[in-house]
Short mmCIF file of C-alpha atoms and ligand atoms in Angstrom, two decimals:
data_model
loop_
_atom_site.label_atom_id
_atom_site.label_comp_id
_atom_site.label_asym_id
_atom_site.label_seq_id
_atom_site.Cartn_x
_atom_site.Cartn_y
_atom_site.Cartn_z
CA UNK K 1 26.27 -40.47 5.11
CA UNK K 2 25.36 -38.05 8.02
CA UNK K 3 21.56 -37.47 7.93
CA UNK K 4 21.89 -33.86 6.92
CA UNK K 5 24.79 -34.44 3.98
CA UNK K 6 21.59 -37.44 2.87
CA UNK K 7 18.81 -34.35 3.04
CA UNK K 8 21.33 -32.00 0.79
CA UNK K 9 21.68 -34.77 -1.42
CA UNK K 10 18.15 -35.49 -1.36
CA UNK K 11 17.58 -31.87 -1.99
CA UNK K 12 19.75 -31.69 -4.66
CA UNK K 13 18.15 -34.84 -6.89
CA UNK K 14 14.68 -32.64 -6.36
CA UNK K 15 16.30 -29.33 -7.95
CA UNK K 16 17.95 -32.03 -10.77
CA UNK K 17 13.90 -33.31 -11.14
CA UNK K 18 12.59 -29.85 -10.85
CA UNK K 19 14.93 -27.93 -14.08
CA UNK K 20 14.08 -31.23 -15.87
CA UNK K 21 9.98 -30.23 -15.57
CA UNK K 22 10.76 -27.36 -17.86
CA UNK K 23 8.81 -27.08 -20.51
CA UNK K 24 8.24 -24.74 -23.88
CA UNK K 25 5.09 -22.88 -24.17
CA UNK K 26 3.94 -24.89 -27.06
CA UNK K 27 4.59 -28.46 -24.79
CA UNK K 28 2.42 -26.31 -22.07
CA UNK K 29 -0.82 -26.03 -24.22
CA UNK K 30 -0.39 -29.88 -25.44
CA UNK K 31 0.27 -30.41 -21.23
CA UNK K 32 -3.35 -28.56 -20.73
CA UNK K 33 -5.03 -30.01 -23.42
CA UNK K 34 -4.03 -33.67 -22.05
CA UNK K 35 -4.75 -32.96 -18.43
CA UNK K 36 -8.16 -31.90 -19.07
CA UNK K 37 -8.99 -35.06 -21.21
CA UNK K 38 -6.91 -37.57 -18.88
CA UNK K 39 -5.12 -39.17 -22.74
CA UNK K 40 -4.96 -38.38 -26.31
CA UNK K 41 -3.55 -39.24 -29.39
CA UNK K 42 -1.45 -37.29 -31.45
CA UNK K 43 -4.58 -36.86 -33.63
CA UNK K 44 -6.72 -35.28 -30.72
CA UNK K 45 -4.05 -33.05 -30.21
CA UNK K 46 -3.84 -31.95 -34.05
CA UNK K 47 -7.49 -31.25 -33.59
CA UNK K 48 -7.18 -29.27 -30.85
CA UNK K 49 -4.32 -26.98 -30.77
CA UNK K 50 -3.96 -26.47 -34.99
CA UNK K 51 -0.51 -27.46 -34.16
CA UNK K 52 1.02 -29.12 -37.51
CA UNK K 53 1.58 -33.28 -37.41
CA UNK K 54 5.41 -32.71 -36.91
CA UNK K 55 5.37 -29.56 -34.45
CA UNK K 56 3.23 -32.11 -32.53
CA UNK K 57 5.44 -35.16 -33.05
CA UNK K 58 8.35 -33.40 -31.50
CA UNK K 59 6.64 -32.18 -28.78
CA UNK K 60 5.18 -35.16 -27.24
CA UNK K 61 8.99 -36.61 -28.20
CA UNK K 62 10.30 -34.04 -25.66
CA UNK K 63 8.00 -34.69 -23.60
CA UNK K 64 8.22 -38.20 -23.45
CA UNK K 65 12.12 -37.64 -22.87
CA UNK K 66 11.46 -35.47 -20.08
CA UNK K 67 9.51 -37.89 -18.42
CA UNK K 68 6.38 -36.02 -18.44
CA UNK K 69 4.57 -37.86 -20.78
CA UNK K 70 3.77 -41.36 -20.92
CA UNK K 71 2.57 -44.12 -23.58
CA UNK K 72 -1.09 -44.95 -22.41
CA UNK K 73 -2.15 -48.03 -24.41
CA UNK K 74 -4.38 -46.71 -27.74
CA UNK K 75 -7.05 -45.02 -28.93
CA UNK K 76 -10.45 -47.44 -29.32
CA UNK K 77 -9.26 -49.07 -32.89
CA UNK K 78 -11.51 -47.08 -35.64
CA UNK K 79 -10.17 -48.52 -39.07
CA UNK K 80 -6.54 -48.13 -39.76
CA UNK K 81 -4.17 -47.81 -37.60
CA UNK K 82 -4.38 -47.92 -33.71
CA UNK K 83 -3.06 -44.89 -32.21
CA UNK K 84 -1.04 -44.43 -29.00
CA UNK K 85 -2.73 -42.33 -25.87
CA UNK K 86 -0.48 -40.34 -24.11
CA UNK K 87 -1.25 -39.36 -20.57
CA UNK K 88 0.92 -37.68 -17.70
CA UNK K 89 3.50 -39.86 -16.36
CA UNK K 90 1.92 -40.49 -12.90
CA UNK K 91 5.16 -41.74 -11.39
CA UNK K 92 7.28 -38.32 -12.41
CA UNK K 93 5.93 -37.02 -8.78
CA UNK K 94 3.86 -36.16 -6.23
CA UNK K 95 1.13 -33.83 -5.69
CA UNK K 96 -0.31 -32.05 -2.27
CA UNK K 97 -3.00 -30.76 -1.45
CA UNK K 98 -4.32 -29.65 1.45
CA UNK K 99 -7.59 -27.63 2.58
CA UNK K 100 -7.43 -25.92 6.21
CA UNK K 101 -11.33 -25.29 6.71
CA UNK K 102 -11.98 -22.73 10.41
CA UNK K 103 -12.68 -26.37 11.76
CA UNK K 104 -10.85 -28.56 9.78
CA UNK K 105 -7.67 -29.90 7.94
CA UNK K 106 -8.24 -32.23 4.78
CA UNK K 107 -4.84 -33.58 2.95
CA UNK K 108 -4.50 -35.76 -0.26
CA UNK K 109 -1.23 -36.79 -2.16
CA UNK K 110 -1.94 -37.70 -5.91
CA UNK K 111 0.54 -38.22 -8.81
CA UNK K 112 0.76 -36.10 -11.61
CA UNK K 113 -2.29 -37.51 -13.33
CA UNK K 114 -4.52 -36.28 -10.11
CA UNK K 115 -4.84 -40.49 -9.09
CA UNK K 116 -5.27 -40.54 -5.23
CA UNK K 117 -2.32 -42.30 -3.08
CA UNK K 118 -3.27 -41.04 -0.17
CA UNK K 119 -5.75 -39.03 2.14
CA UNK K 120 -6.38 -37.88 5.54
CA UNK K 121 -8.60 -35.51 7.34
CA UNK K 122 -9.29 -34.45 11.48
CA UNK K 123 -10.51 -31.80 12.83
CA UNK K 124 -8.42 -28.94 13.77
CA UNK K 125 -8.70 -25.09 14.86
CA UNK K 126 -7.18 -22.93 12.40
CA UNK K 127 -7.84 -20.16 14.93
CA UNK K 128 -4.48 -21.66 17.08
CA UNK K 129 -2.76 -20.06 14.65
CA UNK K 130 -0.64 -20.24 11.49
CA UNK K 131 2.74 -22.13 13.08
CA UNK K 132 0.77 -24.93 15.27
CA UNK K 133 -1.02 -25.55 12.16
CA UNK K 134 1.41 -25.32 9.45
CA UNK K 135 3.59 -27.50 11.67
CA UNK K 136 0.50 -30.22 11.95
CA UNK K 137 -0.20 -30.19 8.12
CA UNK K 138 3.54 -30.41 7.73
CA UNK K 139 3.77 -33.45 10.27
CA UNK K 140 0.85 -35.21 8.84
CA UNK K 141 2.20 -35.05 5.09
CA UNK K 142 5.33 -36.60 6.44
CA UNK K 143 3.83 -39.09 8.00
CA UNK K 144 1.21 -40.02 4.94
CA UNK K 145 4.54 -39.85 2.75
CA UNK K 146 6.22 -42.61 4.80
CA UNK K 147 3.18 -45.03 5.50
CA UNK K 148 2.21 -45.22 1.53
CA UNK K 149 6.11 -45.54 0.37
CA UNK K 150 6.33 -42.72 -1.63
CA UNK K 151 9.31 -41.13 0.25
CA UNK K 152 11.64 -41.98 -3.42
CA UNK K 153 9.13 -39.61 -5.24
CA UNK K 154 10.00 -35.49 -5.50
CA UNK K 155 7.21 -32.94 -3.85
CA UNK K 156 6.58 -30.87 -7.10
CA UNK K 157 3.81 -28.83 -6.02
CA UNK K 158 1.77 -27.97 -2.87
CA UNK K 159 -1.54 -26.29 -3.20
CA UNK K 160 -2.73 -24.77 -0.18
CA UNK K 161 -6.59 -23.61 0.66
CA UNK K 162 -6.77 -21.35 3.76
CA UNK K 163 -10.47 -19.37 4.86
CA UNK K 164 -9.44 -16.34 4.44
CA UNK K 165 -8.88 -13.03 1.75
CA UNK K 166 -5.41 -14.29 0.33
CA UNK K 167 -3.03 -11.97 -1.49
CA UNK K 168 -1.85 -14.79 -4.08
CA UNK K 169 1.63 -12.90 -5.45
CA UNK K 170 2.87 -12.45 -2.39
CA UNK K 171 1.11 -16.16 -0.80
CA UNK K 172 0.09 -15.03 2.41
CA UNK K 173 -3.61 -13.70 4.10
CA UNK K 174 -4.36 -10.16 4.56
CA UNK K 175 -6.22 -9.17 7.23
CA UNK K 176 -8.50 -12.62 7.46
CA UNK K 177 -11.88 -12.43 9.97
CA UNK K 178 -11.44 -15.64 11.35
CA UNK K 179 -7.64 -16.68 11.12
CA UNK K 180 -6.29 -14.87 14.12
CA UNK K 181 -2.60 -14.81 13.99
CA UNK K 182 -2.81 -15.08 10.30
CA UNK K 183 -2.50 -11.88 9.13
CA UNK K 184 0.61 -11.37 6.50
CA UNK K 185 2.39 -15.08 8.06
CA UNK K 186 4.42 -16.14 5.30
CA UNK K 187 2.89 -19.09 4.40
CA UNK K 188 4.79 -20.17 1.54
CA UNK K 189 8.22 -19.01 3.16
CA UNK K 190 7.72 -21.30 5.91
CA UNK K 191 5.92 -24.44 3.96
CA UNK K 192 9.44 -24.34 1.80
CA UNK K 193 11.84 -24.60 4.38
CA UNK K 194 10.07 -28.37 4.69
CA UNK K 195 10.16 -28.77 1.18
CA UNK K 196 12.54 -25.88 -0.23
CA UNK K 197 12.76 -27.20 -3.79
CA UNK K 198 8.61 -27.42 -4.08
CA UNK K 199 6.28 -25.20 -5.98
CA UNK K 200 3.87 -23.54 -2.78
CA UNK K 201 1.03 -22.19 -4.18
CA UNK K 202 -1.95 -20.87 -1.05
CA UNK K 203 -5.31 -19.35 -2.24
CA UNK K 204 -8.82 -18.76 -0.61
CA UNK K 205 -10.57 -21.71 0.02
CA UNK K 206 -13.77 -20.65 -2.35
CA UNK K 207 -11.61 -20.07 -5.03
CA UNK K 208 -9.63 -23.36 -4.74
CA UNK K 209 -13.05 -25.05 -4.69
CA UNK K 210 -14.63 -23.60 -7.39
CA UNK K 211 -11.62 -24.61 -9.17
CA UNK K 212 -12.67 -28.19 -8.31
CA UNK K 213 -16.09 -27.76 -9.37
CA UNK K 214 -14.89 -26.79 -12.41
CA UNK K 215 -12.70 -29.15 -13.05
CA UNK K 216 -14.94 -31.78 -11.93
CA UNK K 217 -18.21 -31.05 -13.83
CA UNK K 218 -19.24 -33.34 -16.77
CA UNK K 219 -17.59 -32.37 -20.15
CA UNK K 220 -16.52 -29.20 -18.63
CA UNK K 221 -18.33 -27.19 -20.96
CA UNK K 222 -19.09 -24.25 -18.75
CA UNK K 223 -16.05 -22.35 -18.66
CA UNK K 224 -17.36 -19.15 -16.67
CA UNK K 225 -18.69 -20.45 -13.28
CA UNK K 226 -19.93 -18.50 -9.88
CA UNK K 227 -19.27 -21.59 -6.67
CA UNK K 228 -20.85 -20.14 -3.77
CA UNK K 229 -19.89 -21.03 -0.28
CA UNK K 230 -22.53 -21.08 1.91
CA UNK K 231 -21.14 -22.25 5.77
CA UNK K 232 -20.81 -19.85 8.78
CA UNK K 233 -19.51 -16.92 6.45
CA UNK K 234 -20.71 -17.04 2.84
CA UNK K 235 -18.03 -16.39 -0.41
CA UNK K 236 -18.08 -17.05 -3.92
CA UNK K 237 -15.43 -18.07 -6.37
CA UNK K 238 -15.48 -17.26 -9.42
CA UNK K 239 -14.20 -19.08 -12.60
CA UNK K 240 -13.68 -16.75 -15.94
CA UNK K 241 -12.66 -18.88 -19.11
CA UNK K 242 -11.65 -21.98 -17.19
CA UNK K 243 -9.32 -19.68 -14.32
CA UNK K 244 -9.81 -18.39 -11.31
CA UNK K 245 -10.82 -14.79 -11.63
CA UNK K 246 -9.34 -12.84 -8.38
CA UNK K 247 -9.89 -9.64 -8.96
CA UNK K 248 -6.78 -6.48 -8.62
CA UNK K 249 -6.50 -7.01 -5.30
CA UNK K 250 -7.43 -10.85 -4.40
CA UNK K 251 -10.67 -10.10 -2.72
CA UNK K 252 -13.21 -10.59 -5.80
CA UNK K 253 -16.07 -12.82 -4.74
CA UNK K 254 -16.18 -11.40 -1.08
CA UNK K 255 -20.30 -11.14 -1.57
CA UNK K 256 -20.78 -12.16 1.71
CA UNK K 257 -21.10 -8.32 2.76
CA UNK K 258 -23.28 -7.43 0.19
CA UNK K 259 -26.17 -5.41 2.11
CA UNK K 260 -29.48 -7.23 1.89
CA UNK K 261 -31.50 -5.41 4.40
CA UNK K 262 -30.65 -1.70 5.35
CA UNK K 263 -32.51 -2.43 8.82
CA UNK K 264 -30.98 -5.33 9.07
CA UNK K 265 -28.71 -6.58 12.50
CA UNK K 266 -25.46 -5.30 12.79
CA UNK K 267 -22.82 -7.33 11.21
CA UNK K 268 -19.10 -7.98 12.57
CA UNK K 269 -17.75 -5.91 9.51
CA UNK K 270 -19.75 -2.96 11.07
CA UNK K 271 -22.06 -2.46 8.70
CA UNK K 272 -25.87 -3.52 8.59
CA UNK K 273 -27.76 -6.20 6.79
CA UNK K 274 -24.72 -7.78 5.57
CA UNK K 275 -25.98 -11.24 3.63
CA UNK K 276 -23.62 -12.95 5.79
CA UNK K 277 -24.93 -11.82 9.38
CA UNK K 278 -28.67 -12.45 7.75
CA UNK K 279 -28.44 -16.01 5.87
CA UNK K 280 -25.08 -17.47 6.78
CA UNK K 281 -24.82 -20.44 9.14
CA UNK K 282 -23.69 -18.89 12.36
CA UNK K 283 -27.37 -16.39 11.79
CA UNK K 284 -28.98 -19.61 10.84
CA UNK K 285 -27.95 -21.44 13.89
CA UNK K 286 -29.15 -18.43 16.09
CA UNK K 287 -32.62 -18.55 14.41
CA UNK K 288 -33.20 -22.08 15.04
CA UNK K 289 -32.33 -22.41 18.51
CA UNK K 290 -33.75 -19.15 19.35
CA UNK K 291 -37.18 -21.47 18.11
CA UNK K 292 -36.46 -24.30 19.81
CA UNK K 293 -35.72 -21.85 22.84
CA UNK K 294 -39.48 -20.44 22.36
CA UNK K 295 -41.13 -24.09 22.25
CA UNK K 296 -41.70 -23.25 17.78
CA UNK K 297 -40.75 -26.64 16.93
CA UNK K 298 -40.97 -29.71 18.40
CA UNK K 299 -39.43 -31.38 15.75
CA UNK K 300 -36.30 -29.49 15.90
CA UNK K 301 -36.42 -30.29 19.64
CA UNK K 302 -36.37 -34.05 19.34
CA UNK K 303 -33.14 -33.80 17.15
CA UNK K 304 -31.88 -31.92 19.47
CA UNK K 305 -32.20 -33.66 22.36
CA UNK K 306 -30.98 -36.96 19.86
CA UNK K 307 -28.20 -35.11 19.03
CA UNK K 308 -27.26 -34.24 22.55
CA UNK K 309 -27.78 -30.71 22.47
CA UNK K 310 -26.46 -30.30 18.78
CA UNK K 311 -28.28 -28.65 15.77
CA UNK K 312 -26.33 -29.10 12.38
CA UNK K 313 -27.97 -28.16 8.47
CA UNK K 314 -28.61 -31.83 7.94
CA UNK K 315 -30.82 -31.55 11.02
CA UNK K 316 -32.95 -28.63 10.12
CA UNK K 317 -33.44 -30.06 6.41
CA UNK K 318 -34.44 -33.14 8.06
CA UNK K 319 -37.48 -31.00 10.01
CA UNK K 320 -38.35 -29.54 6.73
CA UNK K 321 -39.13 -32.60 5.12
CA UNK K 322 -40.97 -33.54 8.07
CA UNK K 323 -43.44 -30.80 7.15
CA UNK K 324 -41.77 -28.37 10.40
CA UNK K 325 -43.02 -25.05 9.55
CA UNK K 326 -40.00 -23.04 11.76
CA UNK K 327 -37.34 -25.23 9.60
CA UNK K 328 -39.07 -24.48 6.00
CA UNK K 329 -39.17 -21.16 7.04
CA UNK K 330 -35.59 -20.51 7.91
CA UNK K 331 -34.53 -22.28 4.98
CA UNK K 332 -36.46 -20.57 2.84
CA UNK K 333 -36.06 -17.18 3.76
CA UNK K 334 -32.41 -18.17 3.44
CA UNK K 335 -32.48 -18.85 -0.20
CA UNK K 336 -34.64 -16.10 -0.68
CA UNK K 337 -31.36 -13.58 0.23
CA UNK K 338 -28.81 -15.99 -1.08
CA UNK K 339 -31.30 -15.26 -4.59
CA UNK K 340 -31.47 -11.80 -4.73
CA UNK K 341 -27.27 -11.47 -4.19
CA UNK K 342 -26.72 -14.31 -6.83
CA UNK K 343 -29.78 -12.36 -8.88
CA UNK K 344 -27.35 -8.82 -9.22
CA UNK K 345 -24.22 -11.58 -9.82
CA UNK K 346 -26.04 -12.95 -12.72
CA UNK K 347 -27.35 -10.49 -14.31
CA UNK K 348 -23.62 -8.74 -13.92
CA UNK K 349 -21.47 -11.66 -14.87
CA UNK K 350 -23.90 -13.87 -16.95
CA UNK K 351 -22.40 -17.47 -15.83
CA UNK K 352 -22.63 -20.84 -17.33
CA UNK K 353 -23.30 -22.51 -13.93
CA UNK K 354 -23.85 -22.16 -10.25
CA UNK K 355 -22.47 -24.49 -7.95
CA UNK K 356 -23.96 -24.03 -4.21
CA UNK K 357 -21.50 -25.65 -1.62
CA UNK K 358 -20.65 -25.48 2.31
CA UNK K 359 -22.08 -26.82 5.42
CA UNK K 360 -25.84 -25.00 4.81
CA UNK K 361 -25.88 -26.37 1.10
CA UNK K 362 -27.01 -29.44 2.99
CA UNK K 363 -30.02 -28.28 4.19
CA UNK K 364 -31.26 -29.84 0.71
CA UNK K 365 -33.34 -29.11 -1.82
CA UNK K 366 -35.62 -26.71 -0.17
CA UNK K 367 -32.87 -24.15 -0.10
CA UNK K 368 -32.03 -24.92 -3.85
CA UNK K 369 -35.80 -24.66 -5.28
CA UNK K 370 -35.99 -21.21 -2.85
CA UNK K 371 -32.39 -19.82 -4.45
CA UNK K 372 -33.88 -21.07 -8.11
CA UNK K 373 -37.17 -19.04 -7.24
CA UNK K 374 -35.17 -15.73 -6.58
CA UNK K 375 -32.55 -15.70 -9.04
CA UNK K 376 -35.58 -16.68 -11.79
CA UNK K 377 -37.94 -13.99 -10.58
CA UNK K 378 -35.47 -11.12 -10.83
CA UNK K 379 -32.68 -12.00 -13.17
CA UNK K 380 -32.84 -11.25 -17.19
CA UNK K 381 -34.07 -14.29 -18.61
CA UNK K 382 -31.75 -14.42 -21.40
CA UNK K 383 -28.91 -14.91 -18.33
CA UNK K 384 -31.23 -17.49 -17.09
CA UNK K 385 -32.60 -19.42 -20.05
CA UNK K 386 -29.65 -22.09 -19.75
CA UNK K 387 -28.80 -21.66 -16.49
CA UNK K 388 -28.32 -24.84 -14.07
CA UNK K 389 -28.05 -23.84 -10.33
CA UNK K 390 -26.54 -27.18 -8.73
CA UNK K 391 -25.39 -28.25 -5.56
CA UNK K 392 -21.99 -28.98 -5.52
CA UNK K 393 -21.18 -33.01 -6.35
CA UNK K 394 -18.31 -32.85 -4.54
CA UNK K 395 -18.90 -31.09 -1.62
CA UNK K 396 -16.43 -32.62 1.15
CA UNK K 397 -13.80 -32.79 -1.82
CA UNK K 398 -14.04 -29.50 -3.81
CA UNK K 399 -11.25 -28.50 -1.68
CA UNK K 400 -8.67 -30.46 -1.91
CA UNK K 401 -8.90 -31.48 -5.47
CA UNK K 402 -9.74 -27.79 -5.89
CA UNK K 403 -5.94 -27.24 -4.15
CA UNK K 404 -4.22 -30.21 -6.41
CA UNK K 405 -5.45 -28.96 -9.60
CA UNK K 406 -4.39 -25.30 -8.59
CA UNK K 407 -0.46 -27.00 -7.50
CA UNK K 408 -0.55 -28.33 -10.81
CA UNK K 409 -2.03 -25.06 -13.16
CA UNK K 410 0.81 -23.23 -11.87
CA UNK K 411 3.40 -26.10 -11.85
CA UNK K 412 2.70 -26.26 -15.44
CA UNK K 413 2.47 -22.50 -15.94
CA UNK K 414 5.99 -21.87 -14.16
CA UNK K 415 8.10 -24.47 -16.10
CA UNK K 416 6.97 -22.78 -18.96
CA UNK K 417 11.07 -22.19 -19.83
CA UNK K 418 10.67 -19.48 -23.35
ZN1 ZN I 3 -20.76 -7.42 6.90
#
């Protein structure tokens, strides 16, 4: 067999694997309801969808038939009769994920239960455009596919995070601040001549991790969430009854232009006082060098000089628990705007949670007690009397699980076949 007669035919068993991942709407709900509890018993799922005993028996039937669905030992034994879990069928696929930060590229492969079979992450300039990119996260795939053996299993769906305002029908960036080259590059198009027979979802990378948060948190009993973003530019994301909530256009949760000081210095968007240009990282960075510059802080001067003429977050809430005045400052100022935005957000959205993430969130807890302060002092405390603001537990990760659990929403969602 030639090599490209052995990629039709290749091609052809995904499409076979793909039409056999259709599902009815009613199997989609029992799908959703067992993905968010990892297995469940044909009881649970009587308890949680009102379906009757036999509309339920038949559909875990077809979707044990299908494949998607797998016997998972049983239920804890509580009297009676044990009952049988049922989980995805990990081995029905794989799962991609990837997360292309300004600086960055991070990659994971799970199954279709979300269990990790591979990972990588480098560094990487998304700024040298979409193609040398695209063509590097294609590569690297290709090459984590082959070293883990899971070249026999079908691609069924690639979630994609990109920095950038992302028009999701159409699944490319509009008009991104920091992607040059970007602008309307048909992502998807050219991701599925790789893999033509795989679902390509992209989305803004706050979105795709506030999806991970969500999915993430304890008992995911907050179902309306606000994740903010807080590394050189500052986003939110915003999760409305367990989805993401984009907005008509795809550009809900840009707060990062939200004017915060009418005086304030000129931002790259043109206008002035943007939070961004005031308490995002690049304006943070400026601030503490411009200190070190002026002899402010010796502290931050010995991590400099340790760090061979670097300055990260970590470094500046290191100084601040050393008691340096010029760090505690700068942090706290910084939560003090980051506040009064998330203040207006609150008392607009009312949210269950908020999740602080990116590069600055690890200036510590100084910068959370100083967002706490604000958001307290002028929100309405009914929106604040259960109200946990929380760094993000997964902050190197909320991307790319963010992306995986997206891939597989909308895998679900699509096969959907009444
Ligand atoms: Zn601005």
């Amino acid at each position: 067999m030639t090599a490209s007669v052995r990629l039709m035919s290749e091609r052809m068993n995904q499409k076979s694997y793909q039409s056999s991942m259709e599902i009815s709407s009613a199997e989609a709900v029992l799908l959703d309801g067992i993905r968010r509890h990892q297995a469940l018993t044909k009881n649970d799922l009587v308890a949680l969808t009102d379906f009757s005993r036999s509309k339920i028996a038949g559909c875990v039937n077809s979707l044990l038939e299908k494949k998607i669905l797998t016997k998972d030992g049983y239920s804890d034994n509580t009297g009676g009769r044990r009952s049988v879990l049922y989980t995805l069928n990990g081995k029905r696929g794989l799962l991609f994920g990837a997360d292309i930060g300004a600086t960055s590229i991070d990659l994971i492969i799970t199954d279709l239960n979300r269990k990790v079979l591979a990972r990588y992450s480098e560094s990487a300039l998304v700024s040298e455009g979409p193609q040398k990119v695209l063509d590097r996260v294609t590569g690297l795939f290709i090459e984590l596919v082959e070293k883990h053996g899971l070249s026999n299993r079908p691609v069924l769906a690639f979630g994609v995070g990109v920095p950038g305002p992302v028009n999701f029908k159409e699944g490319m960036v509009v008009s991104p601040p920091i992607m040059p080259g970007w602008d309307q590059f048909p992502i998807v198009d050219y991701l599925n001549e790789q893999w033509p027979d795989t679902l390509i979802i992209i989305d803004n990378d706050v979105n795709i991790m506030a999806l991970g948060e969500y999915t993430n948190q304890e008992g995911r009993d907050r179902k309306n969430i606000i994740f903010i973003k807080i590394g050189t530019g500052i986003g939110a994301g915003i999760i409305s009854n367990g989805e993401i909530y984009r907005g008509s256009s795809g550009c809900a949760g840009d707060i990062g232009h939200i004017c915060v000081d009418k005086n304030g210095p000129i931002c790259p968007c043109g206008n002035r006082g943007c939070l961004e240009v005031l308490a995002g990282g690049a304006a943070i960075a400026e601030r503490v060098m411009r200190a070190v510059r002026e002899g402010k802080s010796p502290i931050l001067r010995k991590y400099l000089d340790k760090n061979s003429g670097k300055l990260t977050a970590k470094e500046v809430g290191a100084a601040a628990k050393e008691g340096d005045e010029t760090s505690i400052e700068i942090i706290r100022e910084s939560g003090r705007l980051i506040g009064e935005v998330l203040a207006v957000l609150v008392n607009f959205y009312n949210p269950g949670r908020i999740v602080i993430g990116g590069g600055v969130s690890k200036f510590g807890n100084l910068l959370l007690a100083s967002i706490r302060q604000s958001v307290l002092k002028r929100s309405l405390p009914l929106a604040t009397k259960d109200l946990p603001i929380v760094f993000s537990t997964i902050i190197d990760d909320a991307g790319v699980f963010g992306a995986i659990n997206l891939a597989l929403d909308q895998l679900l969602i699509r096969q959907i076949s009444d």
